[in-house]
Short mmCIF file of C-alpha atoms in Angstrom, two decimals:
data_model
loop_
_atom_site.label_atom_id
_atom_site.label_comp_id
_atom_site.label_asym_id
_atom_site.label_seq_id
_atom_site.Cartn_x
_atom_site.Cartn_y
_atom_site.Cartn_z
CA MET G 1 14.72 -8.35 -6.91
CA ALA G 2 13.01 -10.26 -9.72
CA ILE G 3 9.55 -10.07 -11.26
CA LEU G 4 8.11 -13.34 -12.59
CA SER G 5 4.77 -14.03 -14.25
CA THR G 6 2.74 -17.02 -15.34
CA GLY G 7 1.46 -15.04 -18.30
CA PRO G 8 -2.22 -15.41 -19.22
CA ILE G 9 -3.54 -18.91 -18.49
CA ASN G 10 -6.56 -20.00 -20.52
CA ASN G 11 -9.03 -21.93 -18.36
CA SER G 12 -12.05 -22.08 -20.66
CA ALA G 13 -14.71 -24.63 -19.81
CA VAL G 14 -14.61 -28.09 -21.38
CA SER G 15 -18.03 -29.80 -21.39
CA GLY G 16 -19.23 -27.04 -19.07
CA ILE G 17 -16.41 -27.43 -16.52
CA ARG G 18 -13.25 -25.35 -16.30
CA PRO G 19 -10.13 -27.57 -16.06
CA THR G 20 -8.59 -25.72 -13.09
CA GLN G 21 -10.65 -24.97 -10.01
CA GLU G 22 -7.81 -24.09 -7.63
CA VAL G 23 -4.21 -22.93 -7.97
CA THR G 24 -1.51 -24.18 -5.59
CA ILE G 25 1.69 -22.14 -5.39
CA LYS G 26 4.85 -23.58 -3.82
CA ILE G 27 7.58 -21.23 -2.62
CA GLU G 28 10.96 -22.58 -1.56
CA ASN G 29 13.84 -20.56 -0.11
CA GLN G 30 16.93 -22.64 -0.86
CA ASP G 31 19.23 -20.31 1.08
CA SER G 32 20.16 -21.81 4.45
CA VAL G 33 21.02 -18.46 6.07
CA ASN G 34 19.12 -15.53 4.52
CA PHE G 35 15.48 -14.49 4.25
CA SER G 36 13.68 -13.58 1.05
CA THR G 37 10.43 -11.69 0.52
CA LEU G 38 7.63 -12.39 -1.92
CA MET G 39 4.67 -10.42 -3.21
CA ILE G 40 1.95 -12.44 -5.00
CA GLU G 41 -0.51 -10.70 -7.31
CA GLY G 42 -3.35 -12.64 -8.92
CA TYR G 43 -5.58 -11.35 -11.72
CA ILE G 44 -8.86 -12.42 -13.30
CA LEU G 45 -8.71 -11.95 -17.09
CA ASN G 46 -12.29 -11.48 -18.24
CA GLY G 47 -12.05 -8.69 -20.80
CA SER G 48 -10.35 -6.56 -18.18
CA ARG G 49 -7.56 -7.25 -15.72
CA THR G 50 -9.05 -7.45 -12.22
CA SER G 51 -6.94 -7.94 -9.11
CA TYR G 52 -8.15 -10.64 -6.74
CA VAL G 53 -4.98 -11.69 -4.89
CA LEU G 54 -2.50 -9.33 -3.24
CA GLU G 55 -0.26 -10.82 -0.57
CA SER G 56 3.25 -10.13 0.74
CA PHE G 57 5.30 -12.14 3.22
CA SER G 58 8.80 -13.19 4.24
CA VAL G 59 10.27 -16.62 3.47
CA ALA G 60 12.69 -17.93 6.11
CA PRO G 61 15.90 -19.81 5.28
CA ASN G 62 15.10 -23.34 4.02
CA GLN G 63 11.38 -22.65 4.40
CA VAL G 64 8.75 -24.05 2.01
CA ILE G 65 5.40 -22.26 1.85
CA THR G 66 2.23 -23.46 0.13
CA LYS G 67 -0.53 -21.06 -0.94
CA ASN G 68 -3.90 -22.09 -2.38
CA TYR G 69 -6.15 -19.74 -4.35
CA PHE G 70 -9.55 -20.10 -5.98
CA ALA G 71 -9.16 -20.09 -9.79
CA ASN G 72 -12.47 -21.11 -11.35
CA PHE G 73 -12.24 -18.37 -14.00
CA ASP G 74 -12.08 -18.45 -17.80
CA ALA G 75 -8.57 -16.97 -17.64
CA TYR G 76 -6.18 -15.81 -14.94
CA SER G 77 -2.56 -14.88 -14.30
CA PHE G 78 -0.15 -14.52 -11.38
CA VAL G 79 2.79 -12.16 -10.89
CA PHE G 80 5.54 -12.81 -8.32
CA THR G 81 7.98 -10.17 -7.04
CA THR G 82 10.88 -11.61 -5.05
CA GLY G 83 13.20 -9.54 -2.90
CA GLY G 84 15.64 -9.73 -0.01
CA VAL G 85 19.10 -11.24 0.21
CA ALA G 86 17.87 -14.70 -0.82
CA ALA G 87 15.75 -13.52 -3.78
CA SER G 88 17.85 -15.42 -6.31
CA GLN G 89 17.59 -18.59 -4.19
CA THR G 90 13.81 -18.52 -4.02
CA GLU G 91 12.02 -20.98 -6.33
CA ILE G 92 8.34 -20.78 -7.25
CA SER G 93 6.03 -23.30 -8.90
CA VAL G 94 2.38 -22.97 -9.91
CA TRP G 95 0.04 -25.96 -10.08
CA GLY G 96 -3.50 -26.01 -11.44
CA LYS G 97 -5.86 -28.50 -9.77
CA ASN G 98 -9.29 -29.74 -10.81
CA ALA G 99 -12.32 -30.23 -8.57
CA ALA G 100 -10.95 -33.60 -7.42
CA GLY G 101 -7.63 -32.06 -6.42
CA GLU G 102 -5.78 -33.68 -9.32
CA LEU G 103 -3.05 -31.80 -11.18
CA VAL G 104 -3.93 -30.16 -14.49
CA THR G 105 -0.82 -30.83 -16.58
CA ALA G 106 -1.34 -27.91 -18.94
CA HIS G 107 -1.51 -25.49 -16.00
CA ARG G 108 1.75 -26.47 -14.32
CA LEU G 109 4.68 -24.04 -14.29
CA VAL G 110 8.02 -24.12 -12.47
CA SER G 111 10.50 -21.29 -11.88
CA SER G 112 12.46 -21.89 -15.08
CA GLU G 113 9.24 -21.61 -17.11
CA LEU G 114 7.92 -18.42 -15.51
CA LEU G 115 8.24 -15.29 -17.60
CA GLY G 116 10.30 -12.37 -16.32
CA ALA G 117 13.75 -11.24 -15.33
CA GLY G 118 15.66 -9.26 -12.75
CA ALA G 119 14.75 -5.80 -11.60
CA GLU G 120 17.03 -4.23 -14.15
CA SER G 121 14.67 -5.23 -16.94
CA GLY G 122 11.48 -4.37 -15.05
CA PRO G 123 9.64 -1.03 -15.02
CA LEU G 124 11.71 1.98 -14.09
CA SER G 125 9.31 2.80 -11.28
CA ILE G 126 10.22 -0.24 -9.18
CA ASN G 127 11.57 0.70 -5.73
CA ARG G 128 10.71 4.38 -6.09
CA ILE G 129 9.73 6.64 -3.20
CA PHE G 130 7.60 9.73 -3.84
CA VAL G 131 7.82 12.59 -1.32
CA ALA G 132 5.32 15.47 -1.35
CA ASN G 133 7.10 18.70 -0.38
CA PHE G 134 4.42 21.00 1.06
CA ASP G 135 6.28 24.33 0.81
CA SER G 136 8.18 23.82 -2.46
CA ASN G 137 5.14 22.51 -4.37
CA ASP G 138 6.91 19.52 -5.83
CA VAL G 139 7.49 15.79 -5.41
CA SER G 140 10.96 14.37 -4.83
CA VAL G 141 11.46 10.94 -6.43
CA ILE G 142 13.96 8.76 -4.55
CA ASP G 143 15.65 5.69 -6.03
CA GLY G 144 15.33 3.13 -3.24
CA SER G 145 18.42 1.23 -4.38
CA THR G 146 20.76 4.26 -4.20
CA ASN G 147 18.90 6.46 -1.67
CA GLU G 148 19.29 9.44 -3.99
CA VAL G 149 16.76 11.90 -5.39
CA ILE G 150 16.64 11.32 -9.14
CA VAL G 151 14.13 14.02 -10.09
CA SER G 152 11.81 16.67 -8.62
CA ILE G 153 8.37 16.96 -10.21
CA PRO G 154 6.38 20.25 -9.96
CA VAL G 155 2.79 19.68 -8.81
CA GLY G 156 0.03 21.86 -7.36
CA ILE G 157 -0.01 24.17 -4.35
CA ASN G 158 0.90 22.61 -0.99
CA PRO G 159 0.93 18.86 -1.79
CA ALA G 160 -0.24 17.03 1.33
CA GLY G 161 -1.00 13.45 0.31
CA VAL G 162 0.46 10.72 -1.92
CA GLY G 163 -1.21 7.56 -3.19
CA VAL G 164 0.41 4.93 -5.41
CA ASN G 165 -1.11 2.32 -7.69
CA PRO G 166 1.77 -0.12 -8.40
CA LEU G 167 -0.37 -2.04 -10.89
CA THR G 168 -0.84 0.94 -13.23
CA ASN G 169 2.37 2.76 -12.25
CA ARG G 170 0.45 5.92 -11.42
CA ILE G 171 1.14 8.22 -8.47
CA TYR G 172 -1.56 10.55 -7.14
CA VAL G 173 -0.71 13.75 -5.23
CA GLY G 174 -3.35 15.72 -3.33
CA ASN G 175 -2.71 19.48 -3.54
CA LEU G 176 -4.32 21.12 -0.50
CA ASN G 177 -4.50 24.71 -1.71
CA SER G 178 -5.07 24.22 -5.42
CA ASP G 179 -7.96 21.81 -4.76
CA ASP G 180 -6.80 19.18 -7.21
CA VAL G 181 -4.83 15.97 -7.69
CA SER G 182 -1.70 15.69 -9.82
CA VAL G 183 -1.43 12.35 -11.65
CA ILE G 184 2.17 11.27 -12.23
CA ASP G 185 3.30 8.63 -14.71
CA GLY G 186 5.85 6.56 -12.79
CA LEU G 187 7.65 5.59 -15.99
CA THR G 188 8.36 9.12 -17.23
CA ASP G 189 8.15 10.94 -13.87
CA THR G 190 5.91 13.61 -15.38
CA VAL G 191 2.45 14.94 -14.52
CA ILE G 192 0.06 13.56 -17.13
CA ALA G 193 -3.19 14.96 -15.70
CA THR G 194 -4.52 17.39 -13.10
CA VAL G 195 -7.91 16.43 -11.69
CA PRO G 196 -10.06 19.10 -9.94
CA THR G 197 -11.53 17.74 -6.70
CA GLY G 198 -13.14 19.27 -3.63
CA ASP G 199 -11.83 22.06 -1.40
CA GLY G 200 -8.57 21.07 0.29
CA ALA G 201 -7.46 17.84 -1.41
CA SER G 202 -5.08 16.07 0.96
CA SER G 203 -4.86 12.39 1.89
CA ILE G 204 -5.28 9.83 -0.90
CA GLY G 205 -6.23 6.15 -0.89
CA VAL G 206 -5.95 3.83 -3.90
CA ASN G 207 -8.02 0.73 -4.57
CA THR G 208 -5.77 -1.40 -6.76
CA ALA G 209 -8.57 -3.87 -7.48
CA THR G 210 -10.99 -1.31 -8.93
CA ASN G 211 -8.50 1.41 -9.96
CA ALA G 212 -10.50 3.94 -7.96
CA ILE G 213 -8.69 6.76 -6.16
CA TYR G 214 -10.21 8.32 -3.05
CA VAL G 215 -9.34 11.90 -2.07
CA ALA G 216 -10.06 13.48 1.33
CA ASN G 217 -11.15 17.09 0.80
CA PHE G 218 -10.22 18.68 4.11
CA ASN G 219 -12.04 22.00 3.80
CA ASP G 220 -15.43 20.92 2.44
CA SER G 221 -15.66 17.61 4.34
CA THR G 222 -16.17 15.41 1.28
CA VAL G 223 -14.40 12.54 -0.47
CA SER G 224 -13.83 12.65 -4.23
CA VAL G 225 -13.69 9.37 -6.16
CA ILE G 226 -11.45 9.44 -9.25
CA ASN G 227 -11.59 6.86 -12.04
CA GLY G 228 -7.96 5.85 -12.56
CA LEU G 229 -8.58 5.04 -16.21
CA THR G 230 -10.16 8.34 -17.26
CA ASN G 231 -8.71 10.66 -14.57
CA THR G 232 -12.14 12.11 -13.88
CA VAL G 233 -14.17 12.46 -10.68
CA ILE G 234 -17.02 9.95 -10.81
CA ALA G 235 -18.54 10.51 -7.35
CA THR G 236 -18.44 12.82 -4.35
CA ILE G 237 -19.17 11.33 -0.95
CA ILE G 238 -20.10 13.22 2.21
CA PRO G 239 -18.52 11.11 4.97
CA VAL G 240 -20.21 12.86 7.93
CA GLY G 241 -22.53 15.83 8.11
CA GLY G 242 -21.10 19.18 9.14
CA LEU G 243 -17.47 20.28 9.34
CA SER G 244 -15.91 16.86 9.91
CA LEU G 245 -12.51 17.74 8.37
CA PRO G 246 -11.50 14.44 6.71
CA THR G 247 -7.74 14.15 7.14
CA GLY G 248 -6.88 10.55 6.27
CA ILE G 249 -8.03 7.75 3.97
CA GLY G 250 -7.19 4.06 3.94
CA VAL G 251 -8.37 1.42 1.48
CA ASN G 252 -8.70 -2.34 1.73
CA SER G 253 -8.64 -3.49 -1.90
CA LEU G 254 -9.62 -7.04 -0.94
CA THR G 255 -12.83 -6.09 0.91
CA ASN G 256 -13.53 -2.92 -1.13
CA ARG G 257 -13.89 -0.86 2.02
CA ILE G 258 -12.66 2.73 2.38
CA TYR G 259 -11.88 4.27 5.77
CA VAL G 260 -11.99 8.04 6.38
CA ALA G 261 -10.61 9.77 9.47
CA ASN G 262 -12.91 12.63 10.51
CA PHE G 263 -10.71 14.92 12.56
CA ASN G 264 -13.41 17.05 14.21
CA PHE G 265 -15.86 14.27 15.06
CA ASP G 266 -13.47 11.61 16.46
CA VAL G 267 -14.87 8.90 14.20
CA VAL G 268 -13.78 6.83 11.21
CA THR G 269 -16.33 6.64 8.41
CA VAL G 270 -16.55 3.34 6.51
CA ILE G 271 -17.51 3.54 2.83
CA ASP G 272 -18.64 0.67 0.61
CA GLY G 273 -16.51 0.95 -2.53
CA ALA G 274 -19.11 -0.88 -4.65
CA THR G 275 -21.84 1.71 -4.00
CA ASN G 276 -19.77 4.67 -2.75
CA THR G 277 -22.10 5.01 0.21
CA VAL G 278 -21.41 5.33 3.94
CA ILE G 279 -22.17 2.11 5.78
CA THR G 280 -21.10 2.97 9.35
CA GLN G 281 -19.05 5.24 11.61
CA ILE G 282 -16.62 3.97 14.24
CA PRO G 283 -15.72 6.03 17.33
CA VAL G 284 -11.93 6.26 17.79
CA GLY G 285 -9.54 8.53 19.72
CA VAL G 286 -9.30 12.31 19.82
CA ASN G 287 -8.73 13.96 16.42
CA PRO G 288 -8.09 10.96 14.14
CA PHE G 289 -5.55 12.04 11.55
CA ARG G 290 -4.18 9.36 9.20
CA ILE G 291 -4.99 5.72 8.41
CA GLY G 292 -3.04 2.59 7.46
CA VAL G 293 -4.62 -0.70 6.36
CA ASN G 294 -3.22 -4.22 6.56
CA LEU G 295 -4.88 -6.13 3.70
CA GLN G 296 -3.80 -9.52 5.04
CA THR G 297 -5.14 -9.19 8.58
CA ASN G 298 -7.99 -6.80 7.75
CA ARG G 299 -6.85 -4.46 10.50
CA ILE G 300 -7.14 -0.69 10.20
CA TYR G 301 -4.76 1.57 12.13
CA VAL G 302 -5.79 5.15 12.95
CA SER G 303 -3.43 7.75 14.40
CA ASN G 304 -5.19 9.96 16.95
CA PHE G 305 -3.44 13.31 16.62
CA THR G 306 -4.42 14.81 19.97
CA GLY G 307 -5.03 11.50 21.71
CA ASN G 308 -1.39 10.39 21.24
CA SER G 309 -2.52 6.90 20.38
CA VAL G 310 -3.39 4.52 17.56
CA SER G 311 -6.83 2.91 17.35
CA VAL G 312 -6.86 -0.62 15.91
CA ILE G 313 -10.06 -1.49 14.06
CA ASP G 314 -11.21 -5.00 13.13
CA GLY G 315 -12.39 -4.74 9.52
CA VAL G 316 -14.86 -7.58 9.99
CA THR G 317 -16.74 -6.22 12.99
CA ASN G 318 -15.99 -2.50 12.45
CA THR G 319 -15.07 -2.12 16.11
CA VAL G 320 -11.96 -0.85 17.90
CA ILE G 321 -10.18 -3.86 19.38
CA ALA G 322 -7.17 -2.03 20.85
CA THR G 323 -5.84 1.44 21.60
CA VAL G 324 -2.05 1.67 21.53
CA PRO G 325 -0.28 4.62 23.23
CA VAL G 326 2.46 6.10 21.02
CA GLY G 327 4.39 9.40 20.96
CA THR G 328 3.05 12.95 20.89
CA THR G 329 0.87 14.05 17.94
CA PRO G 330 1.18 10.93 15.74
CA GLY G 331 1.12 11.55 11.99
CA GLU G 332 1.02 9.05 9.14
CA VAL G 333 0.82 5.28 9.58
CA GLY G 334 2.85 2.84 7.44
CA ILE G 335 2.14 -0.90 7.22
CA ASN G 336 4.74 -3.55 6.40
CA LEU G 337 2.72 -6.42 4.94
CA SER G 338 5.75 -8.71 5.05
CA THR G 339 6.43 -8.36 8.77
CA ASN G 340 3.05 -7.20 10.16
CA ALA G 341 4.80 -4.20 11.71
CA ILE G 342 3.10 -0.81 11.89
CA TYR G 343 5.17 2.39 11.80
CA VAL G 344 3.81 5.65 13.25
CA ALA G 345 5.59 9.01 12.99
CA ASN G 346 5.32 11.08 16.19
CA ARG G 347 5.61 14.73 15.20
CA ASP G 348 6.34 16.36 18.57
CA THR G 349 8.61 13.67 20.01
CA ASP G 350 10.70 13.34 16.82
CA ASN G 351 10.53 9.55 16.68
CA VAL G 352 8.73 6.59 15.15
CA SER G 353 6.76 4.01 17.14
CA ILE G 354 6.84 0.43 15.84
CA ILE G 355 3.70 -1.52 16.71
CA SER G 356 3.41 -5.30 16.48
CA GLY G 357 0.33 -6.19 14.46
CA LEU G 358 0.17 -9.45 16.38
CA THR G 359 0.20 -8.12 19.95
CA ASN G 360 -0.87 -4.48 19.44
CA THR G 361 2.04 -3.29 21.56
CA VAL G 362 4.92 -0.93 20.82
CA LEU G 363 8.03 -2.99 20.07
CA ALA G 364 10.50 -0.11 19.71
CA THR G 365 10.81 3.64 19.33
CA ILE G 366 13.28 4.97 16.75
CA PRO G 367 14.63 8.55 16.84
CA VAL G 368 14.39 10.36 13.50
CA GLY G 369 14.52 14.05 12.46
CA ASN G 370 12.55 17.10 13.49
CA ASN G 371 8.77 17.04 13.17
CA PRO G 372 8.32 13.73 11.31
CA ASN G 373 4.98 13.23 9.62
CA GLY G 374 4.93 11.00 6.52
CA VAL G 375 5.63 7.25 6.56
CA GLY G 376 6.03 4.96 3.55
CA VAL G 377 6.97 1.27 3.59
CA ASN G 378 8.50 -0.98 0.94
CA PRO G 379 7.54 -4.53 2.03
CA ILE G 380 9.89 -6.07 -0.54
CA THR G 381 13.09 -4.34 0.61
CA ASN G 382 11.93 -3.90 4.23
CA ARG G 383 12.78 -0.18 4.18
CA ILE G 384 10.70 2.51 5.87
CA TYR G 385 10.76 6.16 4.76
CA VAL G 386 9.92 8.98 7.18
CA THR G 387 9.58 12.64 6.19
CA ASN G 388 11.13 15.15 8.62
CA GLN G 389 9.28 18.42 7.96
CA ASP G 390 11.60 20.83 9.79
CA ASP G 391 14.80 19.23 8.45
CA ASN G 392 13.71 18.99 4.80
CA ASN G 393 14.85 15.38 4.59
CA VAL G 394 13.76 11.75 4.76
CA SER G 395 15.00 9.19 7.28
CA VAL G 396 15.44 5.65 5.94
CA ILE G 397 14.86 2.89 8.49
CA ASP G 398 16.07 -0.69 8.09
CA GLY G 399 13.16 -2.91 9.07
CA VAL G 400 15.47 -5.71 10.18
CA THR G 401 17.68 -3.73 12.58
CA GLN G 402 15.03 -1.05 13.27
CA THR G 403 17.65 1.68 12.96
CA THR G 404 18.01 4.72 10.72
CA ILE G 405 20.59 3.87 8.06
CA THR G 406 20.67 7.14 6.10
CA THR G 407 19.04 10.53 5.63
CA ILE G 408 18.09 11.93 2.21
CA PRO G 409 17.71 15.68 1.50
CA VAL G 410 14.47 16.53 -0.35
CA GLY G 411 12.32 19.64 -0.92
CA ALA G 412 10.86 22.15 1.51
CA ARG G 413 8.73 20.76 4.32
CA PRO G 414 8.27 17.16 3.17
CA PHE G 415 4.86 16.15 4.38
CA ALA G 416 3.62 12.86 2.88
CA VAL G 417 5.29 9.89 1.19
CA GLY G 418 4.22 7.05 -1.09
CA VAL G 419 6.18 3.96 -2.16
CA ASN G 420 6.05 2.01 -5.42
CA PRO G 421 7.74 -1.28 -4.48
#
């Protein structure tokens, strides 16, 4: 794996017109046999660093991919994370273009000019998996390259949800029975703040574009909004009146929409992240439990705990476009942005259903451990991590072969999992 960056690119206006209006990125996999993966992050630099591009995909052998992005800003930057067998054979170039489509010479960069180095010189948090152990009140941190637990971090009482912001290297753990969120620094693997929330903090969703963290408070049927910069609650949202029991949260950072599974009312509440207000409710299956969001396709996947199915929501129309039967009592939902595969842990059938995001059908069912619940995906390495509550371990699935390749012992009753790729 390698992390490359353009560095800050100054695009100040000349005679009232910014030189670059659009950025073209060329990706070339020079390996004739192996795939690579690429994550592209784009940022507006306007006094603060604001995410506006987040995209992951696979690059086939000998494939050349072109991406075009709007760039009419005073300053911007791009970060590229390459992975897979052919990572070292993947070349990237960045080309600024003016309004006429002509190249802006000063805004042209090729692979040899991009800043960065291999994973060994990147942040220590890269390829880390964070497992919330409900009964031992701690988080196991797994090194994704060695499949070993490198540290256990004490948190609050009964941790039941994990959210990760890879841009700030912060991990957020919802503690169900201490009614708070533990904030972990991914560099030092220590708790740097504890944020009081509502009653029964559980599932957590992170908006990487706004650095807002959304916490489902199971017992008081509210959502707490935490400012990721100050680690304080800035808003409390009531998703649905009455005892709705919010159990899951998903966030689309590109549309600034937040999706809340209301277990008792069989609906998903949609929140506008700009105003922190409820804009609609979508009927789904029986007892919606957890939510996964595909940023690229704007599809939202909801596991229906008692309905033994997954509802697929179109984020544009806010309607259910498909209902996919899975195993018994489905738990968390993991999305692989690189492959458009959706992974659902089935608690009472001890397996994982793999759904095609293209066809909305189950492609395969993979046996795992006893009572699986949590699912985390690393789209760069194509590894999927499933918590087995009754076995106190994590199954690691290879996304290429769709088989379990190892099992990692963790704490007591591992419930939820988050991945920092």
